[in-house]
Coordinates of C-alpha atoms in Angstrom, one line a residue:
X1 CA 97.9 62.1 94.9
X2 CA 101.2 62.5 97.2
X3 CA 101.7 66.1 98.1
X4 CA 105.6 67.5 98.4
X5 CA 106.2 70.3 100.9
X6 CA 109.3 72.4 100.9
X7 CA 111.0 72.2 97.7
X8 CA 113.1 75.2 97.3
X9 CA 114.3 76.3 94.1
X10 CA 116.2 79.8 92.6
X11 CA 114.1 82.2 92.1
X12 CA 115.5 82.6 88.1
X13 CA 115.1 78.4 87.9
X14 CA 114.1 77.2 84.8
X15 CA 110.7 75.8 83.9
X16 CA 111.6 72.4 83.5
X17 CA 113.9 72.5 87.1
X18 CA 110.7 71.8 89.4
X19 CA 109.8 68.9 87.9
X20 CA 113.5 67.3 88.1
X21 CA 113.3 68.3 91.7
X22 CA 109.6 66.4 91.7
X23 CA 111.8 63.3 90.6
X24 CA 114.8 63.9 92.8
X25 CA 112.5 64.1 96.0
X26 CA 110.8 60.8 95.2
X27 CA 113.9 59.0 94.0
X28 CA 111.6 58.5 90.7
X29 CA 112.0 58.2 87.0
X30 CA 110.4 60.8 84.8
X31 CA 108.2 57.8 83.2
X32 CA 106.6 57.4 86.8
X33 CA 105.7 61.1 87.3
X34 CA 102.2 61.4 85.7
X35 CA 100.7 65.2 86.6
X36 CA 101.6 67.7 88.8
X37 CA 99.7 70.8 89.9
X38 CA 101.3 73.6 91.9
X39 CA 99.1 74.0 95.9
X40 CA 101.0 76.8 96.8
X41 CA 104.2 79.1 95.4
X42 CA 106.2 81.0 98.3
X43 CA 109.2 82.5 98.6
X44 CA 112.0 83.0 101.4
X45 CA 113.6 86.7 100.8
X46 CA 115.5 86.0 104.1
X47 CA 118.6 86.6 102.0
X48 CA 117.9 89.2 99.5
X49 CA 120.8 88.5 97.2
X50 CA 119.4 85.0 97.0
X51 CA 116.1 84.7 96.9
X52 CA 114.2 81.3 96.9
X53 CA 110.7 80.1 95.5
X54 CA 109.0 77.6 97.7
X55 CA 107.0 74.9 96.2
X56 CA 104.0 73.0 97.8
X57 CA 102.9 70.3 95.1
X58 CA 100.1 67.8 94.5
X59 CA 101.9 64.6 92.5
X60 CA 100.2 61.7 90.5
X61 CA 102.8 59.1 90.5
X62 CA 102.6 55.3 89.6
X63 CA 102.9 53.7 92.7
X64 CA 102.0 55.9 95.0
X65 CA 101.3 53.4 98.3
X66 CA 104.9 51.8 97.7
X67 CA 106.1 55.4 97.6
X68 CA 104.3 56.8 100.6
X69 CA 106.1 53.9 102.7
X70 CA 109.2 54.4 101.3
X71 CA 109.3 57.4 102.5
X72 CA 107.1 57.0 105.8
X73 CA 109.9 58.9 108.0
X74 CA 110.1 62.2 105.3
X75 CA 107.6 64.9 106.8
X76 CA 107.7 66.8 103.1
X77 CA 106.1 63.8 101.6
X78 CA 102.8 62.4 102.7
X79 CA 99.2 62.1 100.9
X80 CA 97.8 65.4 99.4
X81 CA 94.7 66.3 101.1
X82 CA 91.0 66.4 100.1
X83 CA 90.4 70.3 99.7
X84 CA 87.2 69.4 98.2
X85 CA 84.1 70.9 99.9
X86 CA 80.7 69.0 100.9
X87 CA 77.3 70.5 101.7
X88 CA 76.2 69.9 104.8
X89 CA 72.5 69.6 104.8
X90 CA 70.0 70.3 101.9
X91 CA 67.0 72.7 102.2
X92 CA 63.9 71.0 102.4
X93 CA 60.9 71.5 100.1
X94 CA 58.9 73.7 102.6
X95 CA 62.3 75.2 104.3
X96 CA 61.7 78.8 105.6
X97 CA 63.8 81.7 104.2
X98 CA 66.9 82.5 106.4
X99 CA 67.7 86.4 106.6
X100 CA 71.5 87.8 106.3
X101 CA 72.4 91.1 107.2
X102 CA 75.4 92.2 105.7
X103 CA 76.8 91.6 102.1
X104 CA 80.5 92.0 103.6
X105 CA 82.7 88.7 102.5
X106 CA 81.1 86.9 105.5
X107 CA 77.5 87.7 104.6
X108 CA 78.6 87.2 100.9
X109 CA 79.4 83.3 101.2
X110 CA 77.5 82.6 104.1
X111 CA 74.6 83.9 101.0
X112 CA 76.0 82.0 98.8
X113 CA 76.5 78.7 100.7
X114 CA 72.3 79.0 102.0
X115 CA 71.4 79.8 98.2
X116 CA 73.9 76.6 96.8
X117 CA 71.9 74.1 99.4
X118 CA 68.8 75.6 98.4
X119 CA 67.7 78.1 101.3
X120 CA 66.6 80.7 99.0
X121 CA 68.1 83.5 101.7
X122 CA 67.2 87.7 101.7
X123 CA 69.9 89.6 102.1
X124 CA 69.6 92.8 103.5
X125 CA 72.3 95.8 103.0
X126 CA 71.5 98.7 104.7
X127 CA 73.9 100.6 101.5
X128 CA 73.9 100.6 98.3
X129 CA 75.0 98.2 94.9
X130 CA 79.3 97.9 94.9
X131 CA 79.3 100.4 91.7
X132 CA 77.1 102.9 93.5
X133 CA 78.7 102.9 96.1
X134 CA 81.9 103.2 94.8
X135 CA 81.0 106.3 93.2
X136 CA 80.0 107.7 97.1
X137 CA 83.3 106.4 98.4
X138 CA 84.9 109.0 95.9
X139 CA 82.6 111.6 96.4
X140 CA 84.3 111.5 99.7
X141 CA 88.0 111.0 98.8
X142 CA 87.7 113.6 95.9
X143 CA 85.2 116.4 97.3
X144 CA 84.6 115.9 101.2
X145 CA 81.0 114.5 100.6
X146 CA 80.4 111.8 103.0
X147 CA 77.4 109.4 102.2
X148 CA 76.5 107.9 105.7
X149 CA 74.9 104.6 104.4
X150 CA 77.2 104.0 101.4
X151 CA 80.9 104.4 102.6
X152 CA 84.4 102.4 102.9
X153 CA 82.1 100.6 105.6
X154 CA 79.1 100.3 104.2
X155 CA 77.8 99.0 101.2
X156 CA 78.0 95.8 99.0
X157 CA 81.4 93.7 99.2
X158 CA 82.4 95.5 103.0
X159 CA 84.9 97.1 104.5
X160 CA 87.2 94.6 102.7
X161 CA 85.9 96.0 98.9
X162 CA 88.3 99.3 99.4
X163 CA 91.7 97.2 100.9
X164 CA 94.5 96.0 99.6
X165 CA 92.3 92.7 99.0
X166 CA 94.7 90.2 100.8
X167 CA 93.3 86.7 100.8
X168 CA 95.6 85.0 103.2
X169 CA 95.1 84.7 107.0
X170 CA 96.4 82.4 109.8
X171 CA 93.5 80.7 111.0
X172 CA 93.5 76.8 111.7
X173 CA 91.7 75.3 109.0
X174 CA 91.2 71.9 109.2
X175 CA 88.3 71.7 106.4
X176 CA 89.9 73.7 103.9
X177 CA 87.0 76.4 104.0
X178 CA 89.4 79.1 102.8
X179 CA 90.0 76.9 99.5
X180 CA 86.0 76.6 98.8
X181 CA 86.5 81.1 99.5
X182 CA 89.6 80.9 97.3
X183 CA 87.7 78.6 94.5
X184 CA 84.3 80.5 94.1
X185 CA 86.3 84.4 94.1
X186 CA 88.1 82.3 90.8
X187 CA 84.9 81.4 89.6
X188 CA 83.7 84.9 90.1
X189 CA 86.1 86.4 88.2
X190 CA 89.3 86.5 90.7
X191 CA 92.8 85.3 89.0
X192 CA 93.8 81.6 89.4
X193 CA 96.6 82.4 90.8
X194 CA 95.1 83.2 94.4
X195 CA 94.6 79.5 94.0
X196 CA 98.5 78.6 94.4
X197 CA 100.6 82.1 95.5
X198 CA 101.9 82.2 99.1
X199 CA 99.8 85.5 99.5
X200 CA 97.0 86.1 97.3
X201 CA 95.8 89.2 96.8
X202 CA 92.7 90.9 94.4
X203 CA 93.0 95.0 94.5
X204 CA 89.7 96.6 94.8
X205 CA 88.2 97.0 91.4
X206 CA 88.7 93.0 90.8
X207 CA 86.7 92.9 93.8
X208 CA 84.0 95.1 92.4
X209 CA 83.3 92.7 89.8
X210 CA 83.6 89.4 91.7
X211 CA 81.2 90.8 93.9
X212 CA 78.9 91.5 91.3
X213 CA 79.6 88.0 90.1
X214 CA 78.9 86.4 93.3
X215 CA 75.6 88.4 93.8
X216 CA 74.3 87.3 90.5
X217 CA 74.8 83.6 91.3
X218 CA 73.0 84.4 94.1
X219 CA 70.0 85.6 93.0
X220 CA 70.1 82.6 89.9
X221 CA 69.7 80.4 93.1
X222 CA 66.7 81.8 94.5
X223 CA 68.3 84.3 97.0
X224 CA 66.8 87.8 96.9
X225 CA 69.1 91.4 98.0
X226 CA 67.4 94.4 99.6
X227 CA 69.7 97.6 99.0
X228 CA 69.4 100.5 100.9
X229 CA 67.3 98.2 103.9
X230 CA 68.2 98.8 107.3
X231 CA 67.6 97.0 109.9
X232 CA 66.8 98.8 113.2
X233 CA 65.4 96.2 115.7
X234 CA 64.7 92.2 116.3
X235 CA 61.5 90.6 116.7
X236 CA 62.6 88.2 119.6
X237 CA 60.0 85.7 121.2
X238 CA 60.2 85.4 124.9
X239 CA 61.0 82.2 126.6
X240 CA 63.4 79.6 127.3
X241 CA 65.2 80.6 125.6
X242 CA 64.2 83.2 123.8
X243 CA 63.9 83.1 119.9
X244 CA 64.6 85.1 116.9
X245 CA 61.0 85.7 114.9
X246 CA 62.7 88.3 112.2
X247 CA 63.5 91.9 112.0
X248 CA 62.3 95.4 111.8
X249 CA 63.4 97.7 109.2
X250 CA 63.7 101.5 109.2
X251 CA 61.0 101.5 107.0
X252 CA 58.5 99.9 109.5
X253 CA 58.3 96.7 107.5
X254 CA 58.5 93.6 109.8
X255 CA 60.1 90.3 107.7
X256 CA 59.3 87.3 109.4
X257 CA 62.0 84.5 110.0
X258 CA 63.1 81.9 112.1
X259 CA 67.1 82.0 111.4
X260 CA 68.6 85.2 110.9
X261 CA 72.7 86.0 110.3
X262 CA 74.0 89.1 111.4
X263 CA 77.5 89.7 109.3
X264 CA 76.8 93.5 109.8
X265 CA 80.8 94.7 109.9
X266 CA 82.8 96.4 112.7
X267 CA 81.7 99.3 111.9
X268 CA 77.6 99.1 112.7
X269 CA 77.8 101.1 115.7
X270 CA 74.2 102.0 115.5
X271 CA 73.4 98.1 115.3
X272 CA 75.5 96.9 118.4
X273 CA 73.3 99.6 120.5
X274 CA 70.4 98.2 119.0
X275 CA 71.8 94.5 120.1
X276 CA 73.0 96.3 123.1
X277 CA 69.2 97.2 124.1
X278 CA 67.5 94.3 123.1
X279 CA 69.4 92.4 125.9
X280 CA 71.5 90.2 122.9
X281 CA 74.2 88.8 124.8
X282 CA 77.5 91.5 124.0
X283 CA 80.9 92.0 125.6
X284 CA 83.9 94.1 125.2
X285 CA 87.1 92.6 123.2
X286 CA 90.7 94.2 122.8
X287 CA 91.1 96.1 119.2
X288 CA 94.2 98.7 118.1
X289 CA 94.7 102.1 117.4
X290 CA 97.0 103.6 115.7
X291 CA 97.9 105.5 112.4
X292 CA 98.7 104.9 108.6
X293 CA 102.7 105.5 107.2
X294 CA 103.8 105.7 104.3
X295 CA 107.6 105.2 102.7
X296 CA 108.2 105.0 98.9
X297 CA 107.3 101.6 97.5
X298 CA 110.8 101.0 95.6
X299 CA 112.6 101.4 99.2
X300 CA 110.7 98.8 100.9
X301 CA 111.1 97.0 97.6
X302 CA 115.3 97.4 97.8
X303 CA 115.5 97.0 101.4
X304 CA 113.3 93.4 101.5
X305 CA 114.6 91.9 97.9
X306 CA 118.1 93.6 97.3
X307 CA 118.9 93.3 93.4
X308 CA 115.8 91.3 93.0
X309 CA 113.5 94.6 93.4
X310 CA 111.1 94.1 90.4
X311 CA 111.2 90.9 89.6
X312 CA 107.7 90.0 88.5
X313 CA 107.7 86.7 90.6
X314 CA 108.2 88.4 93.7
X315 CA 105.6 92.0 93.1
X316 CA 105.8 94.8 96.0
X317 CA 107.5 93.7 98.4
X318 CA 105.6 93.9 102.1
X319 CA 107.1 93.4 105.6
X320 CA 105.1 92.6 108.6
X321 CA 106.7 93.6 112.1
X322 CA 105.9 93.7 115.9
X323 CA 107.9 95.7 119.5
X324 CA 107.1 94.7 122.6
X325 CA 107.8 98.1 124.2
X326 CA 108.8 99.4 127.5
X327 CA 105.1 100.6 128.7
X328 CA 104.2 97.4 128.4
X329 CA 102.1 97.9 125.0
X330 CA 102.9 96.2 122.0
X331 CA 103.0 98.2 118.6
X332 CA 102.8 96.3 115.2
X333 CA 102.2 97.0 111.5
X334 CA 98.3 96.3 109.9
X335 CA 97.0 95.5 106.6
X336 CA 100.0 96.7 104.8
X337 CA 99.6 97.5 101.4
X338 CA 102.5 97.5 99.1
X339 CA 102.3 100.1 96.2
X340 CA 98.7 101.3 97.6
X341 CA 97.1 104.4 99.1
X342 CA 96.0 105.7 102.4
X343 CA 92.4 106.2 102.0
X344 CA 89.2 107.8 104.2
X345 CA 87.4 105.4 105.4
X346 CA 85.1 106.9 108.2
X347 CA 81.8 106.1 108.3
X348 CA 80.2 108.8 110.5
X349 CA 80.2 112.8 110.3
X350 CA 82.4 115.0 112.0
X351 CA 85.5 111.8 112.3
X352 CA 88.3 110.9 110.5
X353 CA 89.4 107.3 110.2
X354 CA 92.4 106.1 108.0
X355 CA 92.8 102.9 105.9
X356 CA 94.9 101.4 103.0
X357 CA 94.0 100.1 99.7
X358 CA 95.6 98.4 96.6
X359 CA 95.1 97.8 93.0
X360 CA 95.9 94.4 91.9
X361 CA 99.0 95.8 90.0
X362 CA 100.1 97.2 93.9
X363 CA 101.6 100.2 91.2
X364 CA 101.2 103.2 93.5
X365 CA 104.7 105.3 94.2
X366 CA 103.9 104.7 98.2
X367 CA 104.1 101.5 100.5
X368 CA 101.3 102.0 103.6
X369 CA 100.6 100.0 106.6
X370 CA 99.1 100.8 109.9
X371 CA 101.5 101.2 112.8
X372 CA 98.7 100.2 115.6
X373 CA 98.6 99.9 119.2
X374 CA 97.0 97.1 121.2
X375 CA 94.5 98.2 123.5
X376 CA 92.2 96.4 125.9
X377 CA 89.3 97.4 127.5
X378 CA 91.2 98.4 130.9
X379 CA 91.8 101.3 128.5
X380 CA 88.2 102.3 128.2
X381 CA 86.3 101.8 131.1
X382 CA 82.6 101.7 131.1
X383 CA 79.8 99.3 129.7
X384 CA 79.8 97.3 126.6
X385 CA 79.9 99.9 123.9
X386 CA 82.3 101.8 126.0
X387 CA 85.1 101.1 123.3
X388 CA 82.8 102.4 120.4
X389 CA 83.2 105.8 122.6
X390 CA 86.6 105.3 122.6
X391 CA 87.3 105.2 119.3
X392 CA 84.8 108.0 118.6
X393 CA 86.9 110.2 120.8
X394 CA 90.1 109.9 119.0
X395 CA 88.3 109.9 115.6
X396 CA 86.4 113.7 116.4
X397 CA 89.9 114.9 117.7
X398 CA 91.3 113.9 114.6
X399 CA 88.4 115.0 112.1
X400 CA 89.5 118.6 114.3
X401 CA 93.3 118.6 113.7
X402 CA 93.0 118.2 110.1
X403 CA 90.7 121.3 109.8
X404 CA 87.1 120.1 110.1
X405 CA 86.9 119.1 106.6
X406 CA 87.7 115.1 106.4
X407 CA 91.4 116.5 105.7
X408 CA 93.7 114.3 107.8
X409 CA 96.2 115.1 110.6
X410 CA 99.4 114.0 109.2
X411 CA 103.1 114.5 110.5
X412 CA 106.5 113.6 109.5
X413 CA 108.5 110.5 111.4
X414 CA 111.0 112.7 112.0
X415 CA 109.2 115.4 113.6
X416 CA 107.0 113.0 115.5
X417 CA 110.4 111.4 116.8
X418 CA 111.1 114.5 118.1
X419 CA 108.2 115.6 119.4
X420 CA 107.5 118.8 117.7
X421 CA 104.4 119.5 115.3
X422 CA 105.0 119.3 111.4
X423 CA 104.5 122.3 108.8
X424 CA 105.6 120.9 105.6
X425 CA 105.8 117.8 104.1
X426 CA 109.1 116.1 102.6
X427 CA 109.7 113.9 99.9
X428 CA 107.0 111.4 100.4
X429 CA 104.3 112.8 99.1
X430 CA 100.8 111.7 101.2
X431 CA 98.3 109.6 99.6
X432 CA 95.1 110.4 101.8
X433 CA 92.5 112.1 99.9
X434 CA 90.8 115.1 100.6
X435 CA 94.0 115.7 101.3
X436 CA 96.5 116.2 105.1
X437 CA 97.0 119.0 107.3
X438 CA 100.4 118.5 108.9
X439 CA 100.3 118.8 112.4
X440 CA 101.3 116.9 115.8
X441 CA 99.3 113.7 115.9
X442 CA 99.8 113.7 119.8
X443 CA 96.4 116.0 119.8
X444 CA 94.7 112.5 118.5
X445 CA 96.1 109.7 120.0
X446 CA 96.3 108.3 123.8
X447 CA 99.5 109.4 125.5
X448 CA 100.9 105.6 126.0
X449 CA 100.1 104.9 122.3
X450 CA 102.6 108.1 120.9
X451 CA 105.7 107.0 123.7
X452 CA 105.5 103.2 122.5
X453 CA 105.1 104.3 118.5
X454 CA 108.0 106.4 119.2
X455 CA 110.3 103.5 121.0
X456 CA 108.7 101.2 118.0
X457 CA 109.6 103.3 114.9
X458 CA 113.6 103.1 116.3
X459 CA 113.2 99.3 116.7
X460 CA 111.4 99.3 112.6
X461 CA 114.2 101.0 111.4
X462 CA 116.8 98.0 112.4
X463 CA 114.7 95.9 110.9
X464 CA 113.8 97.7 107.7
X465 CA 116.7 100.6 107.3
X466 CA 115.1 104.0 106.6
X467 CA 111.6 102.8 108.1
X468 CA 111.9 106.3 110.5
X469 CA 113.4 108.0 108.0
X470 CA 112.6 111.8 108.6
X471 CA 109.8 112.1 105.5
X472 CA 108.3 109.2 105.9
X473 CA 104.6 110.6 106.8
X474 CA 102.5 109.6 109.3
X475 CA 98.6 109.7 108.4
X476 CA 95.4 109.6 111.6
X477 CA 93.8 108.0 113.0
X478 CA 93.6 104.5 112.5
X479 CA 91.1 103.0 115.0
X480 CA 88.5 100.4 113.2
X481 CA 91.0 97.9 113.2
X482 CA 88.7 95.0 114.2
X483 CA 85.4 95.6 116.6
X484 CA 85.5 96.5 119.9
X485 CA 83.2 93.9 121.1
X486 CA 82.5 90.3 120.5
X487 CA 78.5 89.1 120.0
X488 CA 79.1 85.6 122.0
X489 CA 77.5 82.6 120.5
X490 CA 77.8 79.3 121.5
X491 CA 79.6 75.9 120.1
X492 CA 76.3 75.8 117.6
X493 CA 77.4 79.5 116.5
X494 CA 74.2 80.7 117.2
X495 CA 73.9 83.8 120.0
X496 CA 74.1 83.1 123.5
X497 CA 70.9 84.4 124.4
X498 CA 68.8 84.9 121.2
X499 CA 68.2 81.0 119.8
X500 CA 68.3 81.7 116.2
X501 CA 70.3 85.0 116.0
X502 CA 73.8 83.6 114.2
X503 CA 76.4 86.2 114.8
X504 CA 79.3 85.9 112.2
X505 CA 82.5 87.4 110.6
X506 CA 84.4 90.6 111.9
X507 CA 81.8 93.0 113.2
X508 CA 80.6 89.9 115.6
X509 CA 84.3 89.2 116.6
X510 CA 85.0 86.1 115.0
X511 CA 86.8 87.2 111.9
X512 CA 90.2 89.9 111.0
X513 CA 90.2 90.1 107.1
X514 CA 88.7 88.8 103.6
X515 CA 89.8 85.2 103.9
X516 CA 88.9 84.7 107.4
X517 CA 85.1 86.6 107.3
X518 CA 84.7 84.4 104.4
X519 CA 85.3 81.2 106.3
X520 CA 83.5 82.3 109.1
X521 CA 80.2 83.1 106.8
X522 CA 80.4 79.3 105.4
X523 CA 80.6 78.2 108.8
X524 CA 77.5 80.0 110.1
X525 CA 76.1 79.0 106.8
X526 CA 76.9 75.2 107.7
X527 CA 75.5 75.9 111.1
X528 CA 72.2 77.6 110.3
X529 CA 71.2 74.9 107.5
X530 CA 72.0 72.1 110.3
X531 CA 69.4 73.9 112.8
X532 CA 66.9 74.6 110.3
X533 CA 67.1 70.8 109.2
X534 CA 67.2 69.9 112.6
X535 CA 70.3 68.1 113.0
X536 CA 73.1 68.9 115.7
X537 CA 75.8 71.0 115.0
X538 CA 79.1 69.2 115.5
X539 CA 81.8 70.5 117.7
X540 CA 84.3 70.8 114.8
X541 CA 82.1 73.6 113.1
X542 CA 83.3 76.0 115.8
X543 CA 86.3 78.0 115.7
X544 CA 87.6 77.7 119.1
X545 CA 86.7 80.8 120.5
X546 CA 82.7 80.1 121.6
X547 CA 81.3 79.4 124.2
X548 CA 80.6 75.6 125.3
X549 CA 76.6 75.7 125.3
X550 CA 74.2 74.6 122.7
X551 CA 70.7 74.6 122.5
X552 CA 69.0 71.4 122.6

């Protein structure tokens, strides 16, 4: 098939105008043009009043070589791509069971990839089944109960189960990984269109049920879950080097195994100081703090698509910015989630911890997105898990200023702007359940975080007009914006240190969202099956940001 980038048509076109543009770009008859399927539908809002819809297409066409050098010189035409995906090794008959920890979207299709090529992995999740949990996430948002093994954190599906559920990311992907993610969410119940939209998105209670999907296909292939199993030390062999053997549970039980994946999430503090004292090779990585703010959804919706605003094409409309201040710091929005909520997401007593979610529909009165920070660990002197104390800090000081309850400190842009503590709330109404406690959020952040939040909110408001207005409302903290530390591994993805131990997705360092934990987990997937089989693992399986030893 020829693939045809770049063809830009009104956004009110009509149905029968992108395939006279098909003929148009190839200088074709209509006779010639024999199927056409739709690889990707953007748009370009850069000028709201007229708004274009971007086409990437896949053409069969008679004559495709004559056409492909006709048009040798034409960067928007060239041969479609194979996006099809190819197993790597196959289990053999008296293969040993790998272990993953962590049924996150890493742990998820790095599961599923072991159990399609016949590995027959356990999966270990230290919470509980998606629907349980789900009812203990609530318990939280709706009566101040916090369940500390079954959480936003923790629990089946991840962190990324209670988000916005964005499945697009900016990773190089030269294999097409994120269309064998995109491909098996469809066959697990996700919409076709995150197949072919620009920015693909789920909403959490699709995810519920596509993880359910995915865990059931799982276990049809041999694979086996352990809810509610946590694991709370290695069994590591001594030597040269020294080699995973299995793990320890809190229960006492020892499970034996020679390949274990540890896709435990950024938030497994307890985990990296178990890692931490077993010698497994760690180091400190920058991460972002911040908070959550919300404006009404049909302002960001006016400002970004003018008379456009609900067409059903274009959805919420989202922005994504970034200020290089004058301290140096650079402040940028996170995870923003167009007609979502601001939700709890802490994982530990006595903190608070902020995050935004989305429905599918995105129907919520309130746009949210973190306004965050970058910090490195200049910031936060000290040994390896010295940023885990970092965040801590800020997360007890804001579990404080909202009243000791899991309330949130929340403040008005307008008071924040001018430095002075809020008492009442405006017209945005806050979406953070248990609820806010207005307040001066300069009790819970670093100094150098509220003076460039303050220059950046000014330089947001030229970009989006009324993004400081004075009620737009400021929720804290927001501090588990990707793990403070980074479990190295090497170009054959496996630890540095611990031959065997496979380190993958976001709590490991390698990953920032859905899409890109997901990729990650077929990689270490692709990885473990070619040690096991005892094959090398090829350079190209790496993501660019190991380290260049292997073993063997």
């Amino acid at each position: 098939m020829i693939r045809l980038t770049e063809l830009r048509l009104p956004l009110d076109h009509p149905e029968d105008a992108l395939r006279a543009a098909i003929l148009a770009r190839l200088g074709v008859g209509d006779a010639a043009l024999q199927a056409v399927q739709v690889f990707r539908r953007g748009y370009d809002a850069r000028k709201p009043r007229a708004i274009m819809l971007v086409y990437t297409v896949d053409v069969a066409v008679q004559g495709e070589a004559a056409l492909l050098a006709r048009h040798a010189g034409d960067a928007r035409i060239g041969p479609a791509p194979d996006t099809g995906y190819e197993f790597v090794a196959r289990a053999p008959a008296d293969a040993t069971r790998p272990i993953v920890i962590g049924t996150g979207p890493c742990g998820l299709m790095a599961a599923l990839v072991l159990a399609q090529m016949g590995f027959r992995p356990i999966i270990l999740e230290r919470g509980t089944v998606v629907r349980e949990r789900t009812k203990d996430t609530w318990a939280l948002w709706r009566r101040g109960v916090l369940s500390a093994e079954s959480n936003v954190q923790f629990g089946e599906g991840g962190a990324g189960t209670f988000s916005d559920g964005k499945l697009y990311s900016g990773i190089k992907d030269p294999r097409h990984l994120g269309r064998k993610v995109l491909t098996e969410f469809v066959k697990a119940g996700a919409p076709e269109e995150i197949l072919y939209v620009s920015k693909p998105h789920i909403g959490t209670f699709r995810l519920v049920t596509m993880v359910e999907s995915i865990r059931a296909q799982i276990e049809a292939l041999g694979g086996e879950y352990r809810f509610g199993t946590k694991v709370v030390d290695l069994v590591i062999e001594a030597g040269e080097p020294r080699r995973i053997r299995g793990v320890v549970l809190e229960s006492g039980e020892r499970l034996a195994a020679d390949q274990v994946i540890l896709a435990v999430g950024h938030s497994a503090r307890d985990t990296f100081r178990m890692l931490r004292d077993r010698g497994v090779f760690l180091e400190q990585k920058p991460f972002s703090i911040g908070v959550r703010i919300e404006h009404p959804q049909s302002m960001i919706d006016r400002v970004r698509f003018g008379p456009n605003a609900g067409n059903k094409l274009l959805g919420a409309a989202d922005y994504k910015l970034v200020h290089h201040c004058g301290n140096g710091r650079s402040v940028y929005s996170f995870c923003m989630c167009p007609g979502g909520r601001v939700v709890a997401a802490t994982s530990e007593p006595g903190r608070v911890v902020t995050n935004g979610m989305s429905q599918y529909s995105r129907a919520e009165f309130n746009a949210n997105a973190g306004i965050v920070v970058g910090i490195s660990p200049a910031d936060y002197p000290g040994d390896v898990l010295a940023g885990v104390e970092y965040q801590r800090h800020w997360e007890s000081l804001a579990f404080q200023a909202g009243g000791g309850d899991y309330r949130a400190p929340a403040q008005l842009v307008g008071d924040f702007l001018a430095g002075r503590p809020s008492t009442a709330l405006g017209d945005v109404i806050p979406s953070y359940q248990p609820g806010v406690t207005p307040t001066d959020l300069a009790r819970c952040l670093p100094d150098f975080a509220v003076t460039a939040m303050r220059e950046a909110l000014l330089a947001f408001d030229r970009q989006v007009p009324g993004f400081a207005r004075a009620d737009a409302v400021m929720t804290g903290v927001e501090t588990r914006t990707s793990s403070p530390l980074r479990i190295r591994r090497g170009l054959d993805l496996q630890s540095l240190n611990t031959a065997g131990l496979f380190p993958a997705g976001e709590g490991a360092g390698y990953a920032g969202g859905i899409l890109s934990a997901g990729v990650d987990g077929i990689r270490i997937a692709e990885a473990l099956a070619l040690v096991a089989t005892g094959q090398p693992v090829p350079r190209e399986l790496s993501r660019g940001t190991e380290t260049p030893v292997t073993y063997g």
